[in-house]
Every structure is written in C-alpha cells, then in structure tokens.
Short mmCIF file of C-alpha atoms and ligand atoms in Angstrom, two decimals:
data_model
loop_
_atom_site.label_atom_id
_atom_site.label_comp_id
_atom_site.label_asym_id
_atom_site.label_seq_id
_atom_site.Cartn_x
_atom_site.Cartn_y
_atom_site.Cartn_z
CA UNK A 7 59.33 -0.28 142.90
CA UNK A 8 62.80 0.31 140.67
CA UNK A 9 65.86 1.14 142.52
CA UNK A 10 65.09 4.65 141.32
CA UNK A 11 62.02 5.36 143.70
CA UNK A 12 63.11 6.47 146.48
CA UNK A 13 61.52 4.19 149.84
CA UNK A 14 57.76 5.81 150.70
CA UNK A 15 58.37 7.81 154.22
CA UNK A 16 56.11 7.10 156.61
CA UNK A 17 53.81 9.66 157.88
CA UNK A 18 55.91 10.94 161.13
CA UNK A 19 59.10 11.18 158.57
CA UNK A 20 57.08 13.46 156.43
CA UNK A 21 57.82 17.45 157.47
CA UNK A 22 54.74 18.43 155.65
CA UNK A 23 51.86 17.64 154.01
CA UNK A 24 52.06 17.48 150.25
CA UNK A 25 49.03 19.54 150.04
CA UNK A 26 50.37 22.53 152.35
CA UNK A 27 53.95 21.69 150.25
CA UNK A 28 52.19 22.42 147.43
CA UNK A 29 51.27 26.03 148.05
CA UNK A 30 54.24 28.55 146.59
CA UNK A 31 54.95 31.58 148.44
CA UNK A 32 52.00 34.71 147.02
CA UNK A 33 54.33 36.13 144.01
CA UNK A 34 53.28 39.95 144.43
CA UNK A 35 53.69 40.02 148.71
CA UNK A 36 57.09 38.96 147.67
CA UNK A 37 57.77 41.54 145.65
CA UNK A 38 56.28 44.08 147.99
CA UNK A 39 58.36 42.78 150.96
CA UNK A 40 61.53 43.00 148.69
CA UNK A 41 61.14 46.59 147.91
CA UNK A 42 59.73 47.23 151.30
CA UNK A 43 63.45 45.52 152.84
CA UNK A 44 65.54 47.01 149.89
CA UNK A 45 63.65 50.86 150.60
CA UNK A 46 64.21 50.16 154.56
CA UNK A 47 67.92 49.97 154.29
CA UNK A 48 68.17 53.29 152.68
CA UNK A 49 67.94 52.49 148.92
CA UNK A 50 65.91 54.66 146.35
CA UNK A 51 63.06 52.13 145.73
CA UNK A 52 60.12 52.76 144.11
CA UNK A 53 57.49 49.89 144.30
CA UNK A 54 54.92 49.43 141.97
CA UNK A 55 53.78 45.65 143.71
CA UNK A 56 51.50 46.77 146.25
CA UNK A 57 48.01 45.70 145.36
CA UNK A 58 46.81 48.54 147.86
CA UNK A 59 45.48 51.71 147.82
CA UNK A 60 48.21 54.75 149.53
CA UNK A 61 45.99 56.46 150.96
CA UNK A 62 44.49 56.21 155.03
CA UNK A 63 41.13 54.74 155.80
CA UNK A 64 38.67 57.81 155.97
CA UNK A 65 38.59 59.88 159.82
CA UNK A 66 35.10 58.66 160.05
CA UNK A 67 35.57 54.75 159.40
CA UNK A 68 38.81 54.77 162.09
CA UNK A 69 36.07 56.58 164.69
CA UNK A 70 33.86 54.14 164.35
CA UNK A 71 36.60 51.68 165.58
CA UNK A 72 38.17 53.56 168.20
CA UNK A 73 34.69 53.87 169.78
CA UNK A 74 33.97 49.99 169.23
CA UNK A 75 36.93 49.24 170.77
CA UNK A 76 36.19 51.13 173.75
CA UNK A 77 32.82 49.05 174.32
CA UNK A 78 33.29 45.82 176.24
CA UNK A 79 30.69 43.78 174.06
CA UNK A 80 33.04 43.76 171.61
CA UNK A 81 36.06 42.13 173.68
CA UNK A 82 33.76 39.44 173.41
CA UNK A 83 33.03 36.59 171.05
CA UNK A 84 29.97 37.42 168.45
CA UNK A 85 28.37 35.27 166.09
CA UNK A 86 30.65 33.64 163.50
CA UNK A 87 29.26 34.55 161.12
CA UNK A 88 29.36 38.26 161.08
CA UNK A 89 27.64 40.53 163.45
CA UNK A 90 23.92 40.91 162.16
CA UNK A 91 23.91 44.60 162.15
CA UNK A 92 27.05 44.25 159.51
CA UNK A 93 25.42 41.69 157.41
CA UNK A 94 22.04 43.60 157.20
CA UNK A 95 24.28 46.52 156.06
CA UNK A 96 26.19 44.73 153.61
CA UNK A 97 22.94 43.10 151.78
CA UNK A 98 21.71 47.31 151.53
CA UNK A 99 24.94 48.14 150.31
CA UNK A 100 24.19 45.44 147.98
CA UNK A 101 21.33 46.83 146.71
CA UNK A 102 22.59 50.37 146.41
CA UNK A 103 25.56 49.50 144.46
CA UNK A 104 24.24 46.80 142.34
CA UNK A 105 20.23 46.90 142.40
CA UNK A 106 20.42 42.86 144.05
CA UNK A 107 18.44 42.21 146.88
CA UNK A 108 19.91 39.58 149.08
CA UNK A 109 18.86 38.61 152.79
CA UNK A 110 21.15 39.30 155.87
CA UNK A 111 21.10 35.25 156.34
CA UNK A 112 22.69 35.10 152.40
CA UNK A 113 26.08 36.98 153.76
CA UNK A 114 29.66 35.59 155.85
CA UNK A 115 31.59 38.49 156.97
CA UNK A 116 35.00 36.81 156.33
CA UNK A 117 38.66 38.05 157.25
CA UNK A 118 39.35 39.80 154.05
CA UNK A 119 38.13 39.08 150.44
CA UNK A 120 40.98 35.77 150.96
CA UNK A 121 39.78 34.26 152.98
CA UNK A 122 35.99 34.33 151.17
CA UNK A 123 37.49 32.81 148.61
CA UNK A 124 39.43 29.97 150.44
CA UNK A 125 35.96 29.46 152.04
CA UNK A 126 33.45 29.32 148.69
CA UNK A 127 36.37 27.02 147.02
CA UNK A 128 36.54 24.91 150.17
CA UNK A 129 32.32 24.94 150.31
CA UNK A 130 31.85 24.08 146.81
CA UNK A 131 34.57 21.53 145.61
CA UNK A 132 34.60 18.01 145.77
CA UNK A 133 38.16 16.64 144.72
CA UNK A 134 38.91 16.69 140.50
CA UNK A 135 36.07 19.29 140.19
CA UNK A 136 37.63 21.86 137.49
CA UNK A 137 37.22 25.99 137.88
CA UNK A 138 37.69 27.69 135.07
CA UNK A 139 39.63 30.66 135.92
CA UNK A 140 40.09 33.45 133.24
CA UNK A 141 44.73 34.22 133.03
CA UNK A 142 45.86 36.37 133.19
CA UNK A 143 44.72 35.40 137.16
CA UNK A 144 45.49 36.57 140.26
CA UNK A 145 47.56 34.47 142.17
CA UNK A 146 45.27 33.71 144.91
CA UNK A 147 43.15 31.51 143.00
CA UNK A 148 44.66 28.40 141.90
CA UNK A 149 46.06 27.94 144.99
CA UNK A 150 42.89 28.55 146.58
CA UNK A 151 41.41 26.27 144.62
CA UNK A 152 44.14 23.31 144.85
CA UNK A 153 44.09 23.16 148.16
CA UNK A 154 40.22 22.70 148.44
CA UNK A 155 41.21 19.56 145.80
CA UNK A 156 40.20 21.60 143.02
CA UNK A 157 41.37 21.75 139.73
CA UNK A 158 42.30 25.27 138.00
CA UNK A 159 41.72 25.28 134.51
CA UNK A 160 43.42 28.58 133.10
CA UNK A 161 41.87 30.06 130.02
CA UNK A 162 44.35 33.01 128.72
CA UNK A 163 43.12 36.32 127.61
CA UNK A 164 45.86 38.55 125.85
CA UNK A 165 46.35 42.31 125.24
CA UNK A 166 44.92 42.42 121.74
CA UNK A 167 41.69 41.77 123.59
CA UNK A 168 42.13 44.02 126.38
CA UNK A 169 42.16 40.67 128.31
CA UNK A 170 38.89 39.54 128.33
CA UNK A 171 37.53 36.30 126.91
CA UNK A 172 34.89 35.01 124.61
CA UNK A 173 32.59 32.80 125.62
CA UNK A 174 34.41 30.45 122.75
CA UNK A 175 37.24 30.05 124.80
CA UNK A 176 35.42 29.27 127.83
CA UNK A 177 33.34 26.74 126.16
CA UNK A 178 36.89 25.09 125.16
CA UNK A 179 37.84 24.78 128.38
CA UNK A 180 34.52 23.27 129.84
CA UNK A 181 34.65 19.38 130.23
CA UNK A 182 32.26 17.15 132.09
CA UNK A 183 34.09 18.37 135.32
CA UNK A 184 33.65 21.57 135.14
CA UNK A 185 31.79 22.79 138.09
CA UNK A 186 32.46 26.45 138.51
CA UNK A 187 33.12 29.72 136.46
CA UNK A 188 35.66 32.50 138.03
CA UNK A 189 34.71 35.67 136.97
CA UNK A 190 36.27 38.97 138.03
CA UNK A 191 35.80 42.12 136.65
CA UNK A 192 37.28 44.30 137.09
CA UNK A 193 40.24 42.09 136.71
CA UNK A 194 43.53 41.87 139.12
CA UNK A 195 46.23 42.12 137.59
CA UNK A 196 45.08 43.47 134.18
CA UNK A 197 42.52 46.28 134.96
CA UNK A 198 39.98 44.76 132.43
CA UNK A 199 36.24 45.43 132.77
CA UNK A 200 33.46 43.41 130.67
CA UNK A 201 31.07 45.51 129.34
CA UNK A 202 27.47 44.37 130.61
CA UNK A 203 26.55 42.77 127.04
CA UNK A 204 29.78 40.30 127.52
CA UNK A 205 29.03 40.05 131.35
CA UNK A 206 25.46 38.90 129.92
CA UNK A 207 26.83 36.34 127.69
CA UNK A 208 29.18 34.80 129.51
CA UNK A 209 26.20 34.45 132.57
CA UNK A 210 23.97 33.17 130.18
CA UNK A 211 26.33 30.33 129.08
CA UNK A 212 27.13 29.48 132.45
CA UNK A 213 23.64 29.44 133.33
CA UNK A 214 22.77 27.23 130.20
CA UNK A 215 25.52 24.45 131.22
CA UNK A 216 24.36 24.50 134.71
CA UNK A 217 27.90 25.81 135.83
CA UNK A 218 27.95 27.70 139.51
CA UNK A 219 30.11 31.24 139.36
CA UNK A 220 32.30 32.55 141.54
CA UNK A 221 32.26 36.39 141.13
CA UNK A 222 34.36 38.60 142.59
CA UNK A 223 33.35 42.07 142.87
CA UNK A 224 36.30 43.94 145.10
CA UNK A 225 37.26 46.50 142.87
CA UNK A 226 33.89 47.07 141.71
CA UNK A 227 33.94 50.91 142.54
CA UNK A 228 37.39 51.42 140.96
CA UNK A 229 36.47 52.16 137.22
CA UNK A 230 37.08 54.64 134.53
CA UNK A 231 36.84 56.07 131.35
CA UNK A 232 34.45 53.97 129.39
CA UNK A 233 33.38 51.49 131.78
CA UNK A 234 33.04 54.33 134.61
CA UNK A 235 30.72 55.71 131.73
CA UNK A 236 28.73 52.69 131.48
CA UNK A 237 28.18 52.40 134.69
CA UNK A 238 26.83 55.48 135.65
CA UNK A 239 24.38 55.67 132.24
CA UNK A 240 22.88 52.33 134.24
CA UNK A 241 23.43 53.71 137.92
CA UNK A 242 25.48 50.40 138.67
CA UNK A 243 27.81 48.11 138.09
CA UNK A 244 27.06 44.53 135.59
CA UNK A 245 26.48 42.19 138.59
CA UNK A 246 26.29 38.90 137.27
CA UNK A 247 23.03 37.82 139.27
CA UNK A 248 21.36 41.01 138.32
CA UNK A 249 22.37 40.83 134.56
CA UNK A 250 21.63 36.83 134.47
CA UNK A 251 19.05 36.18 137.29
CA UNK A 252 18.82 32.58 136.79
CA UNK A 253 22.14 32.31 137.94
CA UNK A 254 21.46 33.03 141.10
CA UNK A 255 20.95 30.24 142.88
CA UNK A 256 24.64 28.79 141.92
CA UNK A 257 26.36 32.19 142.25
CA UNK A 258 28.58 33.27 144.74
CA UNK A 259 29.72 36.96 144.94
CA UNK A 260 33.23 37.86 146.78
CA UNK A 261 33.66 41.35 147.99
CA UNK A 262 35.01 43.52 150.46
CA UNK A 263 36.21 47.19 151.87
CA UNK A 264 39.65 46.13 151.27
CA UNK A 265 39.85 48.44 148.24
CA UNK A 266 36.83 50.85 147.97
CA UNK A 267 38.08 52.35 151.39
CA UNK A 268 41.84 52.01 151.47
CA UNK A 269 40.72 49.25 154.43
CA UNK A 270 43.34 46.69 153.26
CA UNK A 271 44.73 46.24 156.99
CA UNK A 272 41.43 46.18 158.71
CA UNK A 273 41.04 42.26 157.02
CA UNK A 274 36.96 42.31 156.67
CA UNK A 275 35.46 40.99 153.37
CA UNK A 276 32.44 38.80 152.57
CA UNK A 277 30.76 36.23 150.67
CA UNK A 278 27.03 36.71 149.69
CA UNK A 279 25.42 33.24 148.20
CA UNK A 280 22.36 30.73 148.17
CA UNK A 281 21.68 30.45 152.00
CA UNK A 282 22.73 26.18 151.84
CA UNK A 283 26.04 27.75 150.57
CA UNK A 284 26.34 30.36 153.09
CA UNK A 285 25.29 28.30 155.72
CA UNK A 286 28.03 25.39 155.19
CA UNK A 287 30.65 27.97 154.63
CA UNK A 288 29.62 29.43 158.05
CA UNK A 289 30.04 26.21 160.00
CA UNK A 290 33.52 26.11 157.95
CA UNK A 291 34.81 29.59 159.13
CA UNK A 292 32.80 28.88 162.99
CA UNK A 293 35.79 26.11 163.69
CA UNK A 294 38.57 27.70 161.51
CA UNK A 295 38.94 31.57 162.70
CA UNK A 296 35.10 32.45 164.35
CA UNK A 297 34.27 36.13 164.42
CA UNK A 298 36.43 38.40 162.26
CA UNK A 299 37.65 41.17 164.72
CA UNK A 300 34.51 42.71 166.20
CA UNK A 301 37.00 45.99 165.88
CA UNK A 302 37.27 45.58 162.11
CA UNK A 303 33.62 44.83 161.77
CA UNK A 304 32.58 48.08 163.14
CA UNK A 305 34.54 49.90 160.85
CA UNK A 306 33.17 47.94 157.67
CA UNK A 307 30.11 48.76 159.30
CA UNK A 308 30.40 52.44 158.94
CA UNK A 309 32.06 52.30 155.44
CA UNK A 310 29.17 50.35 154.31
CA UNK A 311 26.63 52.09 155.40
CA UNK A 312 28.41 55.38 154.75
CA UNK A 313 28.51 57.42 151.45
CA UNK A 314 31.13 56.84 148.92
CA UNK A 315 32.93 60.26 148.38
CA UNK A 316 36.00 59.08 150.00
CA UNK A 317 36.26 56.18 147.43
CA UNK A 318 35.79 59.15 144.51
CA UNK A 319 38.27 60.98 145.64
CA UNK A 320 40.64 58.14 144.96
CA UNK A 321 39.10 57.23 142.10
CA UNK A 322 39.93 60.68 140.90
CA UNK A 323 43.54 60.25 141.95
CA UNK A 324 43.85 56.53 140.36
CA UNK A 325 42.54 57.42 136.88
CA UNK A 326 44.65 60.36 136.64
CA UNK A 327 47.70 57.62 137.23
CA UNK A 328 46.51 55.77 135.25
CA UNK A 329 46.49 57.76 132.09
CA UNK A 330 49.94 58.65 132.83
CA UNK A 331 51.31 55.33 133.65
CA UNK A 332 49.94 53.86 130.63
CA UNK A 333 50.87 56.78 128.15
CA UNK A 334 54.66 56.30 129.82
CA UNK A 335 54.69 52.65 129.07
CA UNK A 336 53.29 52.81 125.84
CA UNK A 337 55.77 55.35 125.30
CA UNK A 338 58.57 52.29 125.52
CA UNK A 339 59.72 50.91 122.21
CA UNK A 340 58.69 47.17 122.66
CA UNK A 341 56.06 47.41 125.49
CA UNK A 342 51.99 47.25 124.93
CA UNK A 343 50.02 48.41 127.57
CA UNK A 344 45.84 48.04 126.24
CA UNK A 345 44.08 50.83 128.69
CA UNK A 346 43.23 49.44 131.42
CA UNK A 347 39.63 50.48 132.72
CA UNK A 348 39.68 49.17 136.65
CA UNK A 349 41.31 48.39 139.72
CA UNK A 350 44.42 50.01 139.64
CA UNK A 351 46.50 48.11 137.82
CA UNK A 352 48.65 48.13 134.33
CA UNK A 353 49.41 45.27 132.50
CA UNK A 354 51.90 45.56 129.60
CA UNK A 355 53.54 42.95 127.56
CA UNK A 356 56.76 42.95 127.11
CA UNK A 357 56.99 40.03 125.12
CA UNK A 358 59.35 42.05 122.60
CA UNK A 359 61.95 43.30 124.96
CA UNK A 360 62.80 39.56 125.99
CA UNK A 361 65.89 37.92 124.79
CA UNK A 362 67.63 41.71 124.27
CA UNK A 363 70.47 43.23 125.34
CA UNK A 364 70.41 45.70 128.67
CA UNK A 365 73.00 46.32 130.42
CA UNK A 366 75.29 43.52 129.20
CA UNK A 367 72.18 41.14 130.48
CA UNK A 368 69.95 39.04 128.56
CA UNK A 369 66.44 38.55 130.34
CA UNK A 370 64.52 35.90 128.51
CA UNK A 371 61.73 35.96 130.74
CA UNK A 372 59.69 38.93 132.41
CA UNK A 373 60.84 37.26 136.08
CA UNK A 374 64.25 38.05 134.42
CA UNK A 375 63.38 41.48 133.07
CA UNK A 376 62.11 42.58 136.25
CA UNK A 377 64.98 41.35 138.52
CA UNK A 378 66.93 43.45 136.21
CA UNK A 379 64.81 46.49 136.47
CA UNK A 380 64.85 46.18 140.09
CA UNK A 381 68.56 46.14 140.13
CA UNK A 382 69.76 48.53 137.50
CA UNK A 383 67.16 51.31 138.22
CA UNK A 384 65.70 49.89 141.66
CA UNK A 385 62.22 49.25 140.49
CA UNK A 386 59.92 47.03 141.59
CA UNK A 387 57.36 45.51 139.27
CA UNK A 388 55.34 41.85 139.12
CA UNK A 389 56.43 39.91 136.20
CA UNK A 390 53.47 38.20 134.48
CA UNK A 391 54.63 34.27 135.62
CA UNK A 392 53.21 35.43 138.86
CA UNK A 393 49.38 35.86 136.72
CA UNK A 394 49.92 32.48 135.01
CA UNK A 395 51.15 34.77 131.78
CA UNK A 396 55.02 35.18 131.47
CA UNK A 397 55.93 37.60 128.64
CA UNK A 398 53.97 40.82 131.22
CA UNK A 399 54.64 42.76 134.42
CA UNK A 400 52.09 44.33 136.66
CA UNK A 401 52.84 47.54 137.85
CA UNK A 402 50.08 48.85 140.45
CA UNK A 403 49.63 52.43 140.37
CA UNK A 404 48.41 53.05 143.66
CA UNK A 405 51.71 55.38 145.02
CA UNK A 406 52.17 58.85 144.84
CA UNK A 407 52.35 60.54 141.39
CA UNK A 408 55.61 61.75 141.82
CA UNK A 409 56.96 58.57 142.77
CA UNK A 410 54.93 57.10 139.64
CA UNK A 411 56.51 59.04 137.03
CA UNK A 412 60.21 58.82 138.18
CA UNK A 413 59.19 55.05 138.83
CA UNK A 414 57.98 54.91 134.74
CA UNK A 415 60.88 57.17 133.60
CA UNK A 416 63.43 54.92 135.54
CA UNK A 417 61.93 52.24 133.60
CA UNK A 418 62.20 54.31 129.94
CA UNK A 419 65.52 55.15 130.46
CA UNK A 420 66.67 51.96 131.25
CA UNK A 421 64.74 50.18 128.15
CA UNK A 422 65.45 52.46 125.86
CA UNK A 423 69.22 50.77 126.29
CA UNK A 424 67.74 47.91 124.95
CA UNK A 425 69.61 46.24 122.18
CA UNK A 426 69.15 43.29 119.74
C1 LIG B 15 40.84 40.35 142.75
C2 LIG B 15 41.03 40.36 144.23
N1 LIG B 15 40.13 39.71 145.00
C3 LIG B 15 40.25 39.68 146.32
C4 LIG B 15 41.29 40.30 146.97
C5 LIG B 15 41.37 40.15 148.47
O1 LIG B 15 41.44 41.30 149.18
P1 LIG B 15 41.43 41.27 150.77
O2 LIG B 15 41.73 39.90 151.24
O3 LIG B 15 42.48 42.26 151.15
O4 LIG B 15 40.05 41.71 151.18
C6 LIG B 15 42.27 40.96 146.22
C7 LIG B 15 43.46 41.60 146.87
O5 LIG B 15 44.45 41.89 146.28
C8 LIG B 15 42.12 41.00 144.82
O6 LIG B 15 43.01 41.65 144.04
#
C-alpha cells in the first residue's frame, strides 16, 4: 500500500455500501422536482421533464378502485405474485394488443414498469454479464443493471438515424459476455419506433447468438404518423416474440398501465417471461415488496380488460403536440429535432448551439444549456447526459398545449440570442 492509499475502513466505518453509493440520483425526477419547487414558490415555470401523461386516470378505472377498496379481501395480503384474475387479464390483453399468447403463470404484476425491470435484471444476471442497451437510454437502465452486477454496454444511435441502430452496431458491441439485448421501442427519451422489418432483424440476430432480450413495451400504444400507420395495416404492434418466435423462450417483455392510462401514480406494471424466469423473479419480489397494492391491482384490472378509447383520446392530444413541438424546435437555428414517432417525447440535438454566446454565458454542454434555459426563460428541459448522450435535451410533451407553445417560444426567443 503507498502512503497515497488511504487505510481500508472496516465494514462498521463504511456509511454505505459501494454498490447502493454507486447509484446517482434519476436525472429527469430531478428535473421535475426542480420545476415542481421553482413553480410552487410562485415562479412562471413551464416543465417539459415529466415523463407522464397530464391527464386523470379514466372515471371508470378510479371506480373500480374506490369499490376495491371498500371490500375487506383486499385489506388483506394476496398472492405475490399478482392477483390471478389480473394476470389472466394481462396475458388477454396480451393477445389483443400483440397477437402473443402467454399463460397467466408466464406474468409478475410488479410495482410499476421499475421495478419489472430491477426484477428481470436482478433474475437474469450473474456478475460481469454485459446488456447491451441501445443510447440514447433511459436512465433507469444502467443503474438497474449495475446494481444486479451487470454490465451496461451502451451502443449510441444519433439523429441522422432517427435513433435507431443497425444490427452492425449491435454486433460491435457483442463480446463473449454478452448475455442480454435491451430493446425498447418505442424509445424513452427519443420517441423512436423500429419498423417491424428492423424489429425482425435485430430478433433474428439475437436469436442466432443465443442472446436473451429484454423488451420493453410501455409506450406501446403511444404511436403516430408512420408507425401508428404500420401498426394498424397489421392490427398490432412488432412484438419481438411474435415477429421472432424462437426468441421466446429467452425473452422477457416489460410493460405496464403507467402510460396507456395516465396510471403513473397507481405503481402497477408487469413482466411476462419463460415460466423458470417468472417463477424466480416471483420468489425475488415475494421477500422484497409481496403484493403490489391490491387497490392498484383492481384498477389495472379494469384498464386491462377495458377498451382503449381513453388512451386514443390522448393519443390524439399527444400527436397534435407533437407536430408542433417539433416544427417549433426545428424552427431554432442550430437545433435538429428527427420526428419522433412514439411515447411522447422530443429529442433534439443541440450539438451546434454549444460553446455560443447567450446571455453573456457560454454553455459547453447541454447540462449547461439547460441550466441556462431554466434560468433566463424558466424552462425546464432534460439535457441529453441524463440519456448517456450529451450534446441533446428531452423535452416531454405531455402538458397542456398552451403551456407547450409559450414553453417552445420561450426557448426560440432565448436561442435566437445566440451568438458565436
Ligand atoms: C421506457 C420506460 N420503461 C418503463 C418505465 C416505468 O414506468 P412505471 O414504473 O411508471 O410503470 C418508464 C417510465 O418513465 C419508461 O419511460
């Protein structure tokens, strides 16, 4: 040891563990909660951080819970697993939405789309096992995957592919460690969709390596334009185990009502997977949080098995947004915004603006850039470090349209000041 080191500190004299240390603060919450604090003491914030939907879970969802909550079986513990009349829903739903037939025994009802990912991470890695995880990412992931002693393995995307990679890149990243694929489309924070040919490749490569894939599938009602077109010419979305069956036995789907029914509070998501997997992942989430609130459950229960015109309305709302948001950014001198065609999310880069004057301040980075939008025209936006891409911001577009367009013309005005 040199005189350098400092002396090891013996467990008791060690605050935390370097694997909880490890785990930074999640980027966008941050940003929410900062607009949310700036807004509650009286300033003129708008927020474009939320990765939620504004508008209220339907009447009919929030009935179905007041009545469950009413019902003294359910101020009881149920299964861990999910209640069986949920899961059986969920595998229909399933079917409905993406033509795969799974059994009720193939489903976890988890506490939010998180937590099924903490779960399938923590199920399926053994320590040094690499995940290939398509950047830009959402920031759940790599720390999901650390802390299960994972290893993420970030493959970037940019705008002049609308974000979305070629299975040559992937196959540059894969190594003899490689154990699992993450796949999400549409993507958080980018709003990119693969088309089903690409979602067909890309499944047929992981099959043919013998990779497992993580897919999640939470914004899989929230598409437009071309890929809403797509999907209704085939009546569904490009599920990976339905476009590459063979996958199916190492495929893991994440989903949830989180975002098809404005549900983000109500904390109920899933995992649906080879029974071995489910079944381990069970026995994980039976000692860490048991049943996810029998409350919450019985209003996933009626969203699921409900129809989905409240999730077109919003779809209606978000793609009109959309088109504005991204026409306003694209407006910019020195922003690129590709169209996004999911979620509800834009990603522009921004790469050009860095390193200019505004203001009398230089931002050379987009965490810089955005801490100066926030204060100059009180703003809030994601800057692209948070995705694993600096150079980008995310700016969600689920608020009010009014709020949207003074938000983006905030944003012009202030760029437009920007100067070499
Ligand atoms: C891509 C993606 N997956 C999963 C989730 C998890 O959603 P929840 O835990 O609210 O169900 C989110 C939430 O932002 C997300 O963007």
């Amino acid at each position: 040891m040199t005189a350098a080191t400092p002396p090891a500190q013996s467990p008791s004299e060690r605050r935390l563990s370097a694997r909880i240390s490890a785990i930074s603060e999640s980027a966008t919450l941050a940003v929410d909660a900062k607009a949310k604090a700036l807004k509650a003491a009286g300033r003129p914030v708008i927020g474009f951080g939320a990765g939620e939907p504004d508008f209220p879970t339907p009447d009919y969802i929030v009935d179905a819970a007041v009545a469950a909550a009413r019902e003294p079986k359910n101020h009881r513990y149920t299964p861990a697993g999910g209640l069986p009349e949920l899961k059986s829903a969920i595998a229909a739903k399933t079917l409905r939405d993406s033509g795969y037939e799974v059994e009720a025994s193939q489903v976890l009802v988890t506490n939010g789309g998180k937590q099924a990912i903490y779960q399938a991470f923590a199920t399926l890695l053994d320590p040094g096992d690499e995940v290939i995880v398509p950047a830009p990412y959402w920031t759940t992931y790599p720390e999901s995957i650390q802390l299960a002693g994972g290893v993420p393995v970030p493959v970037v995307a940019d705008e002049t592919t609308g974000y979305r990679l070629s299975v040559e890149q992937l196959e540059a990243a894969r190594t003899e460690r490689t154990k699992v694929l993450l796949f999400v489309s549409p993507s958080n924070p980018t709003g990119a969709v693969y088309p089903r040919e690409q979602v067909e490749e890309i499944g047929r490569w992981a099959a043919g390596h013998g990779l497992w894939v993580l897919t999640d599938e939470i914004y899989e009602h929230l598409v437009y334009g071309e890929a809403a077109a797509r999907a209704e010419a085939d009546g569904r979305s490009a599920s990976l185990p339905m476009v590459v069956p063979e996958l199916r036995d190492k495929c893991v789907i994440v989903n949830g009502v989180a975002k098809t029914y404005a549900m983000t509070g109500w904390r109920v998501g899933w995992i649906i997977g080879p029974q071995d997997v489910v079944k381990a992942a069970t026995n994980l989430q039976s000692h860490a949080t048991s049943n996810v609130s029998n409350v919450s459950q019985a209003a996933a229960l009626a969203a699921v098995s409900g129809g989905l015109e409240a999730v077109a309305t919003m779809r209606e709302a978000f793609d009109r947004r959309r088109r504005t948001i991204v026409r306003m950014l694209n407006e910019i001198d020195g922003v690129f915004c590709p169209e996004p065609e999911g979620a509800f999310y834009a990603y522009p880069s921004v790469k050009e603006l860095l390193g200019k004057d505004i203001r009398g301040k230089r931002p050379a980075t987009s965490v810089e850039l955005a801490a100066v939008i926030l204060e100059e025209v009180e703003v809030a936006v994601v800057p692209g470090e948070a995705f694993g891409t600096p150079g980008y911001l995310r700016l969600s577009y689920a608020l009010g349209d009014e709020d949207l367009v003074e938000g983006v013309s905030r944003i012009q005005k202030l760029l437009a000041e920007a100067r070499d």
